[in-house]
PDB file of C-alpha atoms in Angstrom:
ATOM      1  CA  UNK A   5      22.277  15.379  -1.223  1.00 86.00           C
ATOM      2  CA  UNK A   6      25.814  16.247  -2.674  1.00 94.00           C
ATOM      3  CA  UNK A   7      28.864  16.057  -0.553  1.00 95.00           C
ATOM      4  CA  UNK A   8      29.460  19.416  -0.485  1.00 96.00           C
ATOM      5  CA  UNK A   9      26.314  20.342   0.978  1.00 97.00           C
ATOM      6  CA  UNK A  10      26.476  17.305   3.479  1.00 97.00           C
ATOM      7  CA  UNK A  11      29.739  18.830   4.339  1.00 97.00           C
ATOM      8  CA  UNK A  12      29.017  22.426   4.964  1.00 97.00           C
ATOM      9  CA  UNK A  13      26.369  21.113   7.401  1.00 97.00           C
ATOM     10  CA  UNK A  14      28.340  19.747   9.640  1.00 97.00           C
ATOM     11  CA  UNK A  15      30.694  23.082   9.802  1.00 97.00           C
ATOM     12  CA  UNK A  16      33.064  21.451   7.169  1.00 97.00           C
ATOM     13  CA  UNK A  17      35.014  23.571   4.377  1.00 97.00           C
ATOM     14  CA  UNK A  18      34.163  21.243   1.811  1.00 96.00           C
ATOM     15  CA  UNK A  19      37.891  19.805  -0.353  1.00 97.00           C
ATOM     16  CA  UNK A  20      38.472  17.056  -2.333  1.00 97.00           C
ATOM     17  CA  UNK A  21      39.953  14.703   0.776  1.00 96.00           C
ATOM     18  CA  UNK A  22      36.871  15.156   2.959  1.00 97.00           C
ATOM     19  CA  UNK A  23      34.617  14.099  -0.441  1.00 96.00           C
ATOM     20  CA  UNK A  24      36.544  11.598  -0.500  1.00 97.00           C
ATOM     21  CA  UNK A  25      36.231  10.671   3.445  1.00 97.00           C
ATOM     22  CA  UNK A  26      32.654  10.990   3.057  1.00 97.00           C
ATOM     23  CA  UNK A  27      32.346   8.358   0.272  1.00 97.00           C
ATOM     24  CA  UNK A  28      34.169   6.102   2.257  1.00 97.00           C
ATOM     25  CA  UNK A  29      31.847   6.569   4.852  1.00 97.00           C
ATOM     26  CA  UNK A  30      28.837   6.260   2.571  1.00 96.00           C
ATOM     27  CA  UNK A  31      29.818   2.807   1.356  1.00 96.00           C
ATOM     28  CA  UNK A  32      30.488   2.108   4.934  1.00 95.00           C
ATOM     29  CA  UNK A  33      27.325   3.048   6.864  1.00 96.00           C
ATOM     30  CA  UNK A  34      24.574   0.670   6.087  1.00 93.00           C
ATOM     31  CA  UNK A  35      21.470   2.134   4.873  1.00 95.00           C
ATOM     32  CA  UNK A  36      23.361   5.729   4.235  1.00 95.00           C
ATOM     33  CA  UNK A  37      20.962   6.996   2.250  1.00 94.00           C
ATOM     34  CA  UNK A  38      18.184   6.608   3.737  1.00 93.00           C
ATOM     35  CA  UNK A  39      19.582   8.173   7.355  1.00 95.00           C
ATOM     36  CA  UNK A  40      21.823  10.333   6.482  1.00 97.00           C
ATOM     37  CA  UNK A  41      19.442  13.222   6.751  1.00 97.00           C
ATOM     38  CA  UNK A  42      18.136  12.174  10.346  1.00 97.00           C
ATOM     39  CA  UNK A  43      21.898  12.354  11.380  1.00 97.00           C
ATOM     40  CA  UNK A  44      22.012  15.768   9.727  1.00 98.00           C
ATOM     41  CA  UNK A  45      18.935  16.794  11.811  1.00 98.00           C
ATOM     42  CA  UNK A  46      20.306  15.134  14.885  1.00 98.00           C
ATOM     43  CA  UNK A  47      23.494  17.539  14.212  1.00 98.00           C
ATOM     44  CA  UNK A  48      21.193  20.732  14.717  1.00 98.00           C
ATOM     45  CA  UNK A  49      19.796  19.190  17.644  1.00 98.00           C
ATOM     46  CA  UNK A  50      22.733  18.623  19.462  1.00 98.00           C
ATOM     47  CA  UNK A  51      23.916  21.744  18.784  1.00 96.00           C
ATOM     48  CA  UNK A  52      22.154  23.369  21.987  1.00 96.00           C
ATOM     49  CA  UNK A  53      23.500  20.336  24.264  1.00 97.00           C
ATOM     50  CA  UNK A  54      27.316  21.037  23.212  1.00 96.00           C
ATOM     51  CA  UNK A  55      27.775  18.602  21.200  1.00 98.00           C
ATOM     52  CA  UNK A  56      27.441  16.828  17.907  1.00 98.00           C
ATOM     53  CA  UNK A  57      27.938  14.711  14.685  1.00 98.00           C
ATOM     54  CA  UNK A  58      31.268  14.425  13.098  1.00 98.00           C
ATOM     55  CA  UNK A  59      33.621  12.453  10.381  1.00 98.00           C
ATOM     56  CA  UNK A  60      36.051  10.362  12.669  1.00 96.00           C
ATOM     57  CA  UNK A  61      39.545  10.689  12.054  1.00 91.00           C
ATOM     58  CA  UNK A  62      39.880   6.766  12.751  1.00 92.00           C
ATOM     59  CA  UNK A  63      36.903   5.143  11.829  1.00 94.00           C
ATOM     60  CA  UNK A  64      35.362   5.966   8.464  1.00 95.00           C
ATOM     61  CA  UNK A  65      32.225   6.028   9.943  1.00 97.00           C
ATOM     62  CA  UNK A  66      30.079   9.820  11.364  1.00 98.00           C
ATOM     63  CA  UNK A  67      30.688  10.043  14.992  1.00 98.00           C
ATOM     64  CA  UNK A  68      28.589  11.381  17.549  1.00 98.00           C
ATOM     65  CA  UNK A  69      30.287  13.834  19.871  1.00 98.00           C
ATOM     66  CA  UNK A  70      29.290  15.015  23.351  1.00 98.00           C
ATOM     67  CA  UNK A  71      31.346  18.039  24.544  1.00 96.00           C
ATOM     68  CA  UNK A  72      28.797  19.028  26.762  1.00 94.00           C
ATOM     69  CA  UNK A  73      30.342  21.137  29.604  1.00 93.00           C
ATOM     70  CA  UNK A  74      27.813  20.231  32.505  1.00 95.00           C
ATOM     71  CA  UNK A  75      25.763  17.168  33.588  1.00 95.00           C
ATOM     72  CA  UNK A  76      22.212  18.532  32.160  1.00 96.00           C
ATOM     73  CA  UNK A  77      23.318  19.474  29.079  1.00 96.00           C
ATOM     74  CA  UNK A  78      25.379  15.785  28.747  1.00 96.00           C
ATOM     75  CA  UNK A  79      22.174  13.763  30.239  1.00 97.00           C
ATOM     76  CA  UNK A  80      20.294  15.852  27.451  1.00 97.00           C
ATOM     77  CA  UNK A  81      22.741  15.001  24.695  1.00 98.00           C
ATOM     78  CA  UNK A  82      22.218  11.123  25.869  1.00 97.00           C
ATOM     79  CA  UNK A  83      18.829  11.555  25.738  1.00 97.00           C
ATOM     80  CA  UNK A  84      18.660  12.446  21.934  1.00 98.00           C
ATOM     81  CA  UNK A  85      21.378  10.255  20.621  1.00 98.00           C
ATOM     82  CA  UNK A  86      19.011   7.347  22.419  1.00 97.00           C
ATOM     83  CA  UNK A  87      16.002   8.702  20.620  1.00 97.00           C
ATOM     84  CA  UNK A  88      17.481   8.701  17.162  1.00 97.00           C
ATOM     85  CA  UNK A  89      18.999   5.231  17.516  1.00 97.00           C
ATOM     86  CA  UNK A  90      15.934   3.719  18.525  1.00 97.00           C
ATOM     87  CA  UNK A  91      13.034   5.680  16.374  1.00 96.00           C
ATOM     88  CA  UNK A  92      15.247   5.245  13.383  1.00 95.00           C
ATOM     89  CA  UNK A  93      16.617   1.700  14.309  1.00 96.00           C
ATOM     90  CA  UNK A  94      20.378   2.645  13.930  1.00 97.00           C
ATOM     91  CA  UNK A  95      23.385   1.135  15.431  1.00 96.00           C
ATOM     92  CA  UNK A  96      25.980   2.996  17.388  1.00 97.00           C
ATOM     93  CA  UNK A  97      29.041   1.800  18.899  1.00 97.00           C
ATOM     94  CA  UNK A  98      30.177   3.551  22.069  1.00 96.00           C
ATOM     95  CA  UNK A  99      34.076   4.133  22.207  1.00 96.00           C
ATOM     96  CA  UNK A 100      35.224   2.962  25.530  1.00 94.00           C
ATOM     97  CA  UNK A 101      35.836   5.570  28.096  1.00 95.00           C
ATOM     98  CA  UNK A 102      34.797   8.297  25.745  1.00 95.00           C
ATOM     99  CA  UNK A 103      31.504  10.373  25.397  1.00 96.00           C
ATOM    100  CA  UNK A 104      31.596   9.333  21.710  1.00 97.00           C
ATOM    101  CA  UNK A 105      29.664   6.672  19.534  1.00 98.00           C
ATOM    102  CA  UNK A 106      30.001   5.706  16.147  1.00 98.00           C
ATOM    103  CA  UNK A 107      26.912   5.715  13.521  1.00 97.00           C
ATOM    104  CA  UNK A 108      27.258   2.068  12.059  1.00 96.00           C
ATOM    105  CA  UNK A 109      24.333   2.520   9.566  1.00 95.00           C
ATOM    106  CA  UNK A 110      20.591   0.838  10.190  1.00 90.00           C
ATOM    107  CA  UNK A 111      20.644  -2.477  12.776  1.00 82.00           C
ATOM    108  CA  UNK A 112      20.920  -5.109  10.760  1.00 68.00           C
TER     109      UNK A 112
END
């Protein structure tokens, strides 16, 4: 899958300095390839809870956003972040005192 289209579907306009983000963030997320299109599906799915996948601006690493504006919506956010970690064995790492993890790439 090509940066650009990676990108677009995660609401990016696609330039030359997110490509370049996003190939940091390939050679930093272990086992890219082979999850990058569950976190593209979990993405969609999150869309309907508020919230969703991201680039971080600090890590170069996809984060997972919840920006869920009520309790249900957050608890079912948690719910499928959960799911994806554990049926594809990924790692996340929570940022402290925020609604936000990090996608580290497959456990090792």
């Amino acid at each position: 899958m090509t940066h650009e289209a990676i990108l677009n579907q995660l609401g990016y306009t696609p330039n030359e300095a997110l490509s370049l983000q996003l190939s940091r963030i390939e050679a930093n997320t272990h086992g890219y390839e082979k999850i990058i299109k569950h976190i593209l599906d979990l993405h969609e799915a999150l869309k309907t809870d508020e919230s969703y996948v991201a680039l971080s601006n600090s890590n170069d690493c996809f984060k997972i956003k919840i920006d869920a504006t009520n309790e249900t919506s957050a608890a079912d956010a948690l719910e499928k972040i959960n799911h994806f970690a554990d049926k594809y064995k990924v790692e996340l790492q929570k940022v402290e005192g925020k609604p936000t993890y990090y996608i580290l790439g497959f456990a090792k």
